[in-house]
């Protein structure tokens, strides 16, 4: 007891040393506290890399497309009398409601992302569970194996699937040689290939949060359940699964959100009829050169994605409050 | 005041040192569009280091131009896209006195190009291409009758294309070019902005949609060469490259290119200098180098695109010069048409129609 008080008083005395006191005073004068400084780093991060880009996109979404550089009108204009004119164009948002294409594309992206997330969960959960239950010295190697693919370029890994799936690719060649099929299967440029690509790419994002949740699970709970006559299946569904819900939610969000906006995987592996919002965005931006509508599409996507995340966050917080 | 002077002197010194050190030129050109040794030879003869990036769609290049500060010194948009980019004011006027080889350019072609680039102020033609059909000779002969081969029927006639569907038909992912081909097949003006005509072309393409394996603007080169697909609507030179790759691989795949008898699009890819190019002088040197007859001929011999260079003809290989798919004879030339830039409103309708064709939505 006495040693800890000594230690803490020692640390305290460091912070009361003149350089610290003066800095603190100085920062206090311009309205900073130590706590504020710590929070400032993530705040600035979010401001610079999230809020400001978001506002820029929001601004463009309210302008009009032009043949110019940059290819959109400016919202603020000084007219000849020195008056500041603000012109907002909500037509881009109206346009998105007017044509069913956009809604269908949003829904289809959501469908593909949701199904991929479910598959990631079904495949990722046993893997995460196995790693969490492995002896400690093995865990790091197993985790390493999960992270290892990240050392290769993402694009290259998606490309390699083309080699597997194409008509004279590895899978077809193997099946043909074994005599299982007589005509090559068409796998590339199908929704199937897109699902495989997304599940494969995002699986680590499911496994890692699940693992970090499951590894904290106290084995005593399972022992207690077994002592009370609970068979392994019952113990899993009554104890392990409910306790791992935060991991499931975190993993699912990490997979679902980027998968909805995915462009590269459907572009490389998907067929031309794989309609996802990323593709629509590309068309607006590149083929129509309509940056305002493209911005409106991405603003809507952000809003649609952020609302459920906020709802879940809220729910989790209130759950924490209860327990 | 003294400090400011000193500071600005230092700044000027640093800037000029950086400028002198950076004797490079940044090129943004189409993929598979230059001879193997063009860049190496240019570097050797001028001492300028080349940073060479490639793209496979005009749209991608255009958005880079419209965002500005792309960092490129020479870009190669197709003619109808360049026309619109000129309107947006993204290019520098070519300083013609710097181009000692400018006189080599074919006068007839230059006058055609003046239509959308008055005085040829901004663009220097790089290569010419046609958008036609490349196909696997044996596999197509097995499936359809002789008289259909070399006609747009291979694509747009539902009965004919359904016979070819199993071995794979691909289209360029380029709405302007495919819709122009469809309009031409229907006997309509391919340069039209008539929405009703576009609708008819869309319906036609939708009727053969189920026979199309995929839409892509560069993948078909390899796939055609490997025998993964049979028929591609593609750029002339790309298909000749597929032909050569197939011949090299010796897998029994024989590819050829045809300008369909109903006519096809002729296009020009133009060298232009972005107005914010960091190395404007080197950009001119590069363009001038390409305009040398021997250099242009070497590129044509390698990529199988015709060049607009009169001084090149003596260096172009006989089999390239006499190939009707590369240098079309006069009677074929009459059936070729060039695309014009369209209004933004029409382009939006076109993109929408294209999405409908690709996705059914």
XYZ file of C-alpha atoms in Angstrom:
684
model
C 0.000 0.000 0.000
C 2.673 2.392 1.068
C 4.783 1.667 -1.992
C 1.949 2.552 -4.345
C 1.259 5.831 -2.573
C 4.953 6.576 -2.766
C 4.938 5.812 -6.465
C 1.879 7.922 -7.207
C 3.212 10.816 -5.175
C 6.435 10.493 -7.148
C 4.515 10.733 -10.429
C 2.531 13.621 -9.025
C 5.709 15.426 -8.112
C 6.945 15.028 -11.683
C 3.823 16.663 -13.008
C 4.234 19.450 -10.505
C 7.759 20.139 -11.698
C 8.074 23.627 -13.211
C 8.079 22.705 -16.941
C 4.832 20.790 -16.584
C 3.228 23.394 -14.368
C 4.070 26.143 -16.792
C 2.869 24.269 -19.840
C -0.322 23.414 -18.033
C -0.830 27.015 -17.035
C -0.130 28.224 -20.541
C -2.505 25.709 -22.121
C -5.093 26.463 -19.447
C -4.941 30.124 -20.371
C -5.878 29.408 -23.984
C -8.598 27.083 -22.790
C -6.995 23.640 -22.881
C -7.037 21.031 -20.166
C -5.022 17.819 -20.176
C -8.171 15.907 -20.881
C -9.054 18.194 -23.755
C -5.635 17.601 -25.285
C -6.052 13.842 -25.214
C -9.445 14.109 -26.866
C -8.117 16.669 -29.329
C -6.131 14.104 -31.320
C -9.073 11.912 -32.365
C -11.221 15.027 -32.754
C -8.788 16.601 -35.187
C -8.480 13.277 -36.971
C -12.236 13.016 -37.435
C -12.474 16.655 -38.403
C -9.778 16.493 -41.072
C -10.460 13.050 -42.477
C -14.176 12.703 -41.997
C -16.125 15.881 -41.399
C -14.347 18.188 -43.844
C -14.421 15.717 -46.765
C -18.057 15.033 -45.933
C -18.860 18.740 -46.081
C -17.003 19.106 -49.388
C -19.047 16.241 -50.866
C -22.247 17.679 -49.407
C -21.388 21.021 -50.997
C -20.803 19.467 -54.427
C -24.067 17.522 -54.137
C -25.946 20.815 -54.013
C -24.282 22.319 -57.089
C -24.913 21.933 -60.789
C -22.830 19.992 -63.313
C -20.861 22.080 -65.812
C -18.365 21.455 -68.576
C -15.513 23.167 -66.800
C -12.776 22.541 -64.321
C -13.931 21.697 -61.700
C -17.040 20.293 -63.418
C -19.635 21.799 -61.069
C -20.991 25.234 -60.273
C -19.950 27.101 -57.164
C -22.558 27.672 -54.458
C -21.364 31.126 -53.509
C -21.182 33.832 -56.129
C -20.449 37.548 -55.789
C -22.712 39.367 -58.188
C -21.854 42.696 -59.791
C -23.346 44.710 -56.913
C -21.073 42.996 -54.424
C -23.926 40.902 -53.085
C -23.196 37.334 -52.103
C -25.516 34.940 -53.856
C -26.037 31.414 -52.612
C -27.560 28.967 -55.048
C -28.460 25.486 -53.845
C -29.634 22.812 -56.214
C -31.635 20.028 -54.584
C -32.463 18.577 -57.997
C -29.691 15.995 -57.657
C -31.465 14.382 -54.705
C -34.802 14.567 -56.463
C -33.178 12.826 -59.408
C -32.217 9.876 -57.198
C -35.826 9.327 -56.131
C -37.150 9.878 -59.612
C -35.305 6.974 -61.230
C -35.840 3.550 -59.631
C -32.318 2.549 -60.663
C -30.742 4.137 -57.609
C -33.055 2.517 -55.086
C -32.627 -0.861 -56.758
C -28.859 -0.396 -56.713
C -28.895 0.525 -53.003
C -31.073 -2.476 -52.147
C -29.004 -4.836 -54.253
C -25.759 -3.608 -52.641
C -27.353 -4.137 -49.254
C -28.473 -7.624 -50.200
C -25.030 -8.657 -51.447
C -23.335 -7.113 -48.406
C -25.755 -8.756 -45.954
C -25.447 -12.222 -47.454
C -21.655 -11.843 -47.535
C -21.681 -10.769 -43.886
C -23.702 -13.822 -42.904
C -21.257 -16.103 -44.691
C -18.320 -14.302 -43.086
C -19.930 -14.879 -39.704
C -20.641 -18.572 -40.363
C -17.072 -19.165 -41.534
C -15.358 -16.699 -39.235
C -16.969 -17.710 -35.948
C -15.579 -21.281 -35.813
C -12.153 -19.993 -36.868
C -12.136 -17.270 -34.210
C -13.404 -19.771 -31.634
C -10.718 -22.270 -32.514
C -7.972 -19.651 -32.270
C -9.311 -18.350 -28.956
C -9.373 -21.872 -27.518
C -5.905 -22.798 -28.781
C -2.970 -22.849 -26.374
C -1.486 -19.417 -25.977
C 1.737 -20.153 -27.835
C -0.176 -21.349 -30.894
C -2.556 -18.372 -30.957
C -0.040 -15.886 -32.255
C 0.901 -18.149 -35.147
C -2.742 -18.680 -36.042
C -3.488 -14.955 -35.843
C -0.456 -14.324 -37.981
C -1.893 -16.668 -40.622
C -5.100 -14.631 -40.638
C -3.213 -11.361 -41.069
C -0.621 -12.697 -43.501
C -2.684 -12.196 -46.696
C -2.715 -8.441 -45.984
C 0.940 -8.383 -46.937
C -0.102 -8.978 -50.536
C -1.908 -6.230 -52.406
C -5.671 -6.458 -52.120
C -6.032 -5.978 -55.866
C -3.641 -8.827 -56.579
C -5.559 -11.166 -54.291
C -8.835 -10.375 -56.049
C -7.144 -10.848 -59.424
C -5.902 -14.259 -58.380
C -9.508 -15.413 -58.065
C -9.882 -14.728 -61.783
C -7.247 -17.404 -62.332
C -9.337 -19.847 -60.291
C -12.700 -19.059 -61.809
C -12.109 -18.466 -65.509
C -13.226 -20.906 -68.179
C -9.785 -22.469 -68.597
C -8.784 -21.695 -65.004
C -7.599 -23.940 -62.199
C -10.996 -25.123 -60.907
C -12.401 -25.937 -64.334
C -9.201 -27.670 -65.418
C -9.256 -29.839 -62.285
C -12.935 -30.749 -62.635
C -12.552 -31.488 -66.360
C -9.515 -33.692 -65.774
C -11.312 -35.602 -63.028
C -14.203 -36.154 -65.406
C -16.726 -34.559 -63.051
C -17.878 -32.082 -65.702
C -17.660 -32.200 -69.484
C -18.122 -28.467 -70.212
C -16.310 -25.731 -68.276
C -18.493 -24.118 -65.601
C -19.060 -20.392 -65.974
C -18.058 -18.998 -62.595
C -16.346 -15.741 -63.457
C -18.584 -12.708 -64.046
C -21.327 -14.151 -61.852
C -22.785 -13.116 -58.500
C -21.277 -16.283 -57.055
C -17.774 -14.991 -57.797
C -18.640 -11.654 -56.181
C -19.769 -13.391 -52.988
C -16.620 -15.490 -52.863
C -14.487 -12.387 -53.431
C -16.185 -10.328 -50.741
C -16.277 -13.131 -48.149
C -12.647 -13.970 -48.813
C -11.491 -10.350 -48.625
C -13.438 -9.340 -45.536
C -13.165 -12.552 -43.506
C -10.228 -11.267 -41.378
C -12.317 -8.235 -40.380
C -14.875 -10.650 -38.965
C -12.395 -13.005 -37.326
C -10.268 -10.437 -35.486
C -12.991 -8.692 -33.420
C -14.656 -12.060 -32.753
C -11.356 -13.463 -31.574
C -10.626 -10.559 -29.271
C -14.073 -11.026 -27.769
C -13.958 -14.813 -27.445
C -10.460 -14.885 -25.990
C -11.742 -12.935 -22.980
C -14.497 -15.463 -22.298
C -13.970 -16.981 -18.869
C -13.755 -20.803 -19.048
C -15.100 -20.986 -15.487
C -18.538 -20.130 -16.859
C -18.446 -23.109 -19.188
C -17.194 -25.349 -16.386
C -20.031 -24.201 -14.178
C -22.495 -24.928 -16.951
C -21.034 -28.427 -17.387
C -21.195 -29.019 -13.627
C -24.862 -28.154 -13.688
C -25.447 -30.721 -16.423
C -25.354 -28.468 -19.482
C -24.192 -30.311 -22.569
C -21.614 -28.547 -24.767
C -24.257 -27.423 -27.292
C -26.402 -25.894 -24.581
C -23.404 -24.218 -22.979
C -22.481 -22.720 -26.332
C -25.909 -21.324 -27.123
C -26.652 -20.193 -23.538
C -23.253 -18.792 -22.582
C -20.656 -18.405 -25.324
C -22.931 -17.050 -28.039
C -24.765 -14.425 -25.942
C -21.485 -13.212 -24.446
C -19.923 -12.884 -27.890
C -22.699 -10.666 -29.271
C -20.572 -7.486 -29.073
C -17.883 -9.256 -31.123
C -20.470 -10.421 -33.645
C -21.834 -6.904 -34.002
C -18.394 -5.338 -34.329
C -17.307 -7.910 -36.909
C -20.532 -7.665 -38.867
C -20.290 -3.875 -39.053
C -16.692 -4.061 -40.208
C -17.759 -6.379 -43.031
C -21.159 -4.962 -43.930
C -20.283 -1.292 -44.227
C -17.346 -1.495 -46.632
C -19.038 -4.329 -48.558
C -22.056 -2.141 -49.376
C -19.850 0.406 -51.107
C -17.571 -2.199 -52.685
C -16.568 -1.385 -56.252
C -13.405 -3.299 -57.118
C -14.612 -6.833 -56.360
C -17.844 -6.662 -58.394
C -15.965 -4.860 -61.172
C -13.347 -7.619 -61.446
C -15.312 -10.739 -60.566
C -18.915 -9.736 -61.148
C -20.901 -9.791 -64.343
C -22.217 -6.693 -66.049
C -25.596 -7.307 -64.396
C -24.149 -7.177 -60.879
C -25.738 -3.856 -60.012
C -24.158 -2.267 -56.968
C -24.118 1.307 -55.800
C -20.359 1.537 -56.353
C -20.905 0.930 -60.044
C -23.705 3.507 -60.237
C -21.434 5.996 -58.509
C -18.701 5.245 -61.056
C -21.104 5.803 -63.928
C -22.304 9.109 -62.532
C -18.788 10.288 -61.913
C -17.007 9.023 -65.018
C -19.585 8.409 -67.760
C -21.967 11.268 -66.992
C -19.281 13.545 -65.556
C -22.026 14.539 -63.132
C -20.103 15.064 -59.924
C -23.102 16.621 -58.144
C -25.309 13.544 -58.648
C -22.378 11.268 -57.781
C -21.927 13.225 -54.545
C -25.624 12.992 -53.758
C -25.459 9.199 -54.238
C -22.599 8.923 -51.768
C -24.205 11.262 -49.220
C -27.341 9.121 -49.228
C -25.247 5.976 -48.870
C -23.472 7.453 -45.866
C -26.723 8.456 -44.201
C -28.289 5.060 -44.861
C -25.262 3.300 -43.359
C -24.693 5.588 -40.403
C -28.223 5.421 -38.999
C -28.199 1.676 -38.205
C -24.675 1.972 -36.797
C -25.784 4.763 -34.484
C -28.826 2.761 -33.449
C -26.718 -0.270 -32.556
C -24.181 1.897 -30.750
C -26.971 3.454 -28.769
C -28.450 0.105 -27.882
C -25.117 -1.301 -26.815
C -24.467 1.698 -24.599
C -27.823 1.397 -22.904
C -27.198 -2.347 -22.411
C -23.887 -1.513 -20.755
C -25.664 0.973 -18.559
C -28.163 -1.670 -17.429
C -25.551 -4.294 -16.565
C 12.789 43.404 -45.777
C 16.297 42.056 -46.076
C 15.106 38.720 -44.737
C 12.301 38.517 -47.212
C 14.732 39.139 -50.059
C 17.068 36.498 -48.750
C 14.226 34.075 -48.242
C 12.850 34.561 -51.720
C 16.320 34.156 -53.176
C 16.654 30.852 -51.364
C 13.192 29.816 -52.524
C 14.013 30.608 -56.148
C 17.270 28.717 -55.859
C 15.605 25.656 -54.364
C 12.818 25.734 -56.925
C 15.164 26.051 -59.881
C 17.394 23.314 -58.523
C 14.391 21.040 -58.201
C 13.292 21.986 -61.696
C 16.671 21.312 -63.229
C 16.988 18.038 -61.392
C 13.598 16.845 -62.496
C 14.207 16.282 -66.192
C 11.219 14.029 -66.660
C 8.034 13.839 -68.684
C 4.859 12.186 -67.376
C 2.868 10.399 -70.062
C -0.683 9.037 -69.698
C -1.526 6.837 -72.665
C -3.823 3.945 -73.535
C -2.698 0.468 -72.495
C -0.817 -1.547 -75.171
C -0.390 1.534 -77.341
C 3.331 2.015 -77.837
C 6.215 -0.005 -79.308
C 8.451 -1.949 -76.972
C 11.401 0.404 -77.402
C 9.714 3.780 -78.075
C 10.119 5.046 -74.535
C 13.610 3.623 -74.137
C 14.762 5.232 -77.383
C 13.246 8.587 -76.448
C 15.038 8.517 -73.109
C 18.300 7.621 -74.827
C 18.099 10.328 -77.459
C 16.926 13.179 -75.200
C 18.104 12.262 -71.710
C 14.591 12.919 -70.429
C 13.241 10.313 -68.052
C 9.752 9.085 -68.937
C 7.130 8.162 -66.362
C 4.622 6.139 -68.371
C 1.149 5.369 -67.002
C -1.711 3.712 -68.865
C -5.506 3.768 -68.832
C -8.216 1.938 -70.741
C -11.129 4.348 -70.700
C -11.667 7.872 -71.929
C -13.961 8.528 -68.980
C -11.176 7.850 -66.501
C -8.830 10.213 -68.292
C -11.519 12.862 -68.536
C -12.252 12.921 -64.823
C -8.527 13.293 -64.133
C -8.412 16.236 -66.509
C -11.487 17.852 -64.977
C -10.182 17.507 -61.418
C -6.963 19.210 -62.480
C -3.383 18.824 -61.237
C -3.164 15.349 -62.697
C 0.603 15.787 -62.891
C 0.670 14.490 -66.474
C 2.472 16.294 -69.271
C 1.025 14.450 -72.245
C -2.373 12.721 -72.300
C -4.036 10.855 -75.153
C -7.843 11.282 -75.200
C -9.946 10.142 -78.143
C -10.981 12.948 -80.427
C -14.632 13.392 -79.416
C -13.640 13.432 -75.743
C -10.848 15.897 -76.370
C -13.328 18.223 -78.060
C -15.315 18.511 -74.839
C -12.219 18.818 -72.697
C -11.141 21.741 -74.890
C -14.464 23.389 -73.984
C -13.716 22.849 -70.304
C -10.426 24.653 -70.895
C -8.101 21.989 -69.563
C -5.471 22.006 -72.320
C -2.521 24.143 -73.260
C -2.263 25.439 -76.818
C 0.343 23.429 -78.705
C 3.411 25.564 -79.357
C 3.786 24.489 -83.000
C 7.199 26.111 -83.659
C 8.584 23.678 -81.061
C 7.357 20.760 -83.168
C 9.806 20.519 -86.051
C 8.124 17.339 -87.303
C 4.630 18.857 -87.393
C 4.844 19.004 -91.223
C 4.774 15.173 -91.315
C 1.108 15.085 -90.315
C -1.392 14.115 -93.009
C -3.101 17.329 -94.217
C -6.430 15.590 -94.965
C -6.674 14.188 -91.482
C -5.704 17.492 -89.909
C -8.511 19.222 -91.766
C -11.048 16.628 -90.549
C -9.836 17.200 -86.995
C -10.205 20.961 -87.330
C -13.962 20.440 -87.108
C -13.824 20.233 -83.323
C -10.403 21.737 -82.709
C -10.215 24.936 -84.804
C -6.728 25.526 -86.137
C -5.652 22.197 -84.606
C -4.720 24.363 -81.658
C -4.806 21.778 -78.887
C -4.455 18.279 -80.277
C -1.872 16.339 -82.277
C -3.120 13.005 -83.644
C -1.302 9.975 -82.264
C -2.892 6.962 -83.950
C -6.095 6.102 -85.788
C -8.297 3.138 -85.043
C -11.524 1.543 -86.128
C -14.015 -0.180 -83.849
C -14.905 -3.469 -85.473
C -15.155 -7.186 -84.789
C -12.403 -9.579 -83.806
C -13.130 -13.281 -83.877
C -11.764 -16.776 -83.510
C -11.745 -18.021 -87.118
C -12.349 -21.766 -86.585
C -14.897 -21.520 -83.817
C -16.955 -18.942 -85.698
C -16.875 -20.942 -88.949
C -18.165 -23.994 -87.061
C -21.165 -22.062 -85.837
C -22.451 -19.620 -88.457
C -22.695 -19.445 -92.254
C -19.998 -17.753 -94.328
C -22.149 -14.800 -95.428
C -22.741 -13.682 -91.840
C -19.031 -13.510 -91.073
C -17.739 -9.960 -91.398
C -21.138 -8.421 -90.791
C -22.585 -6.712 -87.702
C -25.105 -9.592 -87.845
C -22.540 -11.515 -85.782
C -23.466 -9.222 -82.894
C -26.814 -7.591 -83.545
C -28.762 -10.357 -85.291
C -30.316 -12.330 -82.400
C -30.316 -15.609 -84.302
C -26.693 -15.366 -85.436
C -25.326 -14.141 -82.132
C -27.210 -16.812 -80.181
C -25.249 -19.417 -82.158
C -22.021 -17.733 -81.054
C -23.080 -17.083 -77.457
C -21.818 -20.403 -76.074
C -18.227 -19.671 -77.042
C -18.428 -16.077 -75.813
C -19.252 -12.671 -77.285
C -17.906 -9.527 -75.613
C -18.570 -5.838 -76.126
C -16.473 -2.835 -75.240
C -17.669 -1.179 -72.047
C -17.986 2.034 -74.026
C -21.568 3.182 -74.568
C -20.717 5.782 -77.239
C -19.007 3.243 -79.489
C -21.435 0.335 -79.133
C -24.536 2.499 -79.506
C -22.990 4.142 -82.567
C -22.450 0.676 -84.060
C -26.052 -0.293 -83.247
C -27.402 2.924 -84.788
C -25.315 2.326 -87.898
C -26.617 -1.266 -88.108
C -30.186 0.068 -87.940
C -29.397 2.435 -90.798
C -29.619 5.519 -88.560
C -27.115 8.322 -88.232
C -24.563 7.183 -85.635
C -23.745 10.774 -84.689
C -27.372 11.580 -83.887
C -28.641 13.084 -80.639
C -32.121 11.764 -81.378
C -33.410 10.036 -78.240
C -35.929 7.911 -80.172
C -33.127 6.507 -82.325
C -31.085 5.817 -79.221
C -34.050 3.956 -77.779
C -34.261 1.789 -80.894
C -30.532 1.043 -80.630
C -31.013 0.170 -76.963
C -33.884 -2.202 -77.770
C -31.739 -3.846 -80.438
C -28.864 -4.342 -78.014
C -31.235 -5.591 -75.299
C -32.520 -8.218 -77.724
C -29.031 -9.727 -77.962
C -28.031 -8.945 -74.360
C -28.355 -12.562 -73.230
C -25.736 -13.573 -75.798
C -23.093 -11.208 -74.370
C -20.557 -12.730 -71.982
C -19.157 -9.461 -70.645
C -18.524 -5.763 -71.262
C -14.890 -4.732 -70.933
C -12.511 -2.483 -72.824
C -9.194 -4.316 -72.521
C -9.726 -7.786 -71.068
C -10.830 -9.209 -74.440
C -7.281 -8.979 -75.848
C -6.033 -11.810 -73.639
C -9.270 -13.754 -73.657
C -9.496 -13.738 -77.437
C -5.859 -14.848 -77.665
C -6.399 -17.658 -75.136
C -9.551 -18.897 -76.831
C -11.681 -18.074 -73.768
C -14.013 -16.059 -75.986
C -14.899 -16.137 -79.693
C -16.166 -12.752 -80.834
C -15.285 -9.280 -79.534
C -16.332 -5.840 -80.568
C -13.055 -4.045 -80.033
C -10.424 -1.651 -81.256
C -8.619 -2.729 -84.433
C -5.080 -2.708 -83.064
C -6.066 -4.467 -79.849
C -7.497 -7.341 -81.839
C -4.414 -7.581 -84.033
C -2.393 -7.782 -80.836
C -4.659 -10.615 -79.697
C -4.020 -12.287 -83.070
C -0.251 -12.116 -82.517
C -0.412 -13.305 -78.922
C -2.545 -16.255 -80.055
C -0.018 -17.082 -82.792
C 2.860 -16.873 -80.294
C 1.085 -19.174 -77.835
C 0.659 -21.878 -80.548
C -2.485 -23.251 -78.918
C -4.283 -23.507 -82.236
C -6.191 -20.254 -81.731
C -6.478 -18.094 -84.854
C -7.838 -14.588 -84.437
C -8.642 -12.040 -87.100
C -10.151 -8.561 -87.324
C -12.736 -7.239 -89.731
C -14.261 -3.843 -90.374
C -17.885 -4.969 -90.772
C -19.301 -4.480 -94.252
C -22.051 -2.168 -92.927
C -19.363 0.294 -91.791
C -17.682 1.132 -88.505
C -16.434 3.955 -86.373
C -13.065 5.494 -87.137
C -11.437 7.212 -84.228
C -8.424 9.333 -83.556
C -6.466 9.407 -80.349
C -4.966 12.820 -79.741
C -1.886 13.905 -77.876
C -2.619 16.969 -75.768
C -0.871 18.856 -72.991
C -2.825 19.701 -69.802
C -2.571 23.415 -69.022
C -1.115 22.609 -65.607
C 1.484 20.179 -66.959
C 4.615 20.448 -64.825
C 7.047 19.847 -67.731
C 5.594 21.659 -70.731
C 8.826 21.842 -72.687
C 9.516 18.123 -72.323
C 5.917 17.440 -73.329
C 6.542 19.196 -76.642
C 9.790 17.270 -77.073
C 7.927 13.996 -76.553
C 5.195 14.875 -79.042
C 7.787 15.967 -81.568
C 9.602 12.661 -81.113
C 6.415 10.699 -81.816
C 5.935 12.740 -85.001
C 9.230 11.445 -86.432
C 8.334 9.174 -89.347
C 10.452 6.259 -88.191
C 9.156 6.422 -84.606
C 5.491 6.546 -85.685
C 6.114 3.654 -88.090
C 7.744 1.564 -85.355
C 4.693 2.076 -83.165
C 2.306 1.156 -85.985
C 4.346 -1.965 -86.754
C 4.121 -2.986 -83.113
C 0.574 -2.071 -82.093
C -1.102 -2.384 -85.529
C -2.771 1.006 -85.495
C -2.476 3.325 -88.496
C -0.592 6.555 -87.895
C -1.512 9.921 -89.404
C 2.116 10.516 -90.422
C 3.005 10.821 -94.127
C 6.707 10.469 -93.407
C 6.068 7.126 -91.707
C 4.697 5.195 -94.679
C 8.108 4.223 -96.042
C 9.000 2.627 -92.702
C 5.696 0.843 -92.070
C 5.943 -2.886 -92.738
C 4.241 -4.097 -95.941
C 1.894 -6.498 -94.134
C 0.704 -3.661 -91.911
C 0.355 -1.085 -94.677
C -1.540 -3.518 -96.921
C -3.788 -4.878 -94.166
C -7.294 -3.552 -94.869
C -8.129 -3.773 -91.170
C -5.324 -1.351 -90.299
C -5.051 0.909 -93.349
C -8.549 0.595 -94.838
C -8.756 0.850 -98.657
C -10.726 3.720 -100.224
C -14.027 1.822 -100.642
C -14.028 0.818 -96.963
C -13.006 4.308 -95.881
C -16.259 5.648 -97.342
C -18.265 3.572 -94.874
C -16.373 4.758 -91.832
C -17.847 7.408 -89.586
C -16.324 9.585 -86.862
C -18.064 10.362 -83.580
C -18.878 13.876 -82.425
C -19.060 15.192 -78.871
C -22.598 15.091 -77.479
C -24.481 17.296 -75.054
C -24.392 16.425 -71.349
C -28.102 15.715 -71.406
C -27.710 13.205 -74.236
C -24.733 11.582 -72.513
C -26.835 11.044 -69.381
C -29.577 9.363 -71.438
C -26.901 7.272 -73.100
C -25.365 6.151 -69.789
C -28.818 5.312 -68.468
C -29.552 3.231 -71.563
C -26.204 1.512 -71.134
C -26.981 0.624 -67.505
C -30.318 -0.736 -68.678
C -28.562 -2.872 -71.277
C -25.992 -4.201 -68.840
C -28.162 -4.813 -65.781
C -31.676 -4.990 -67.147
C -32.661 -2.216 -64.703
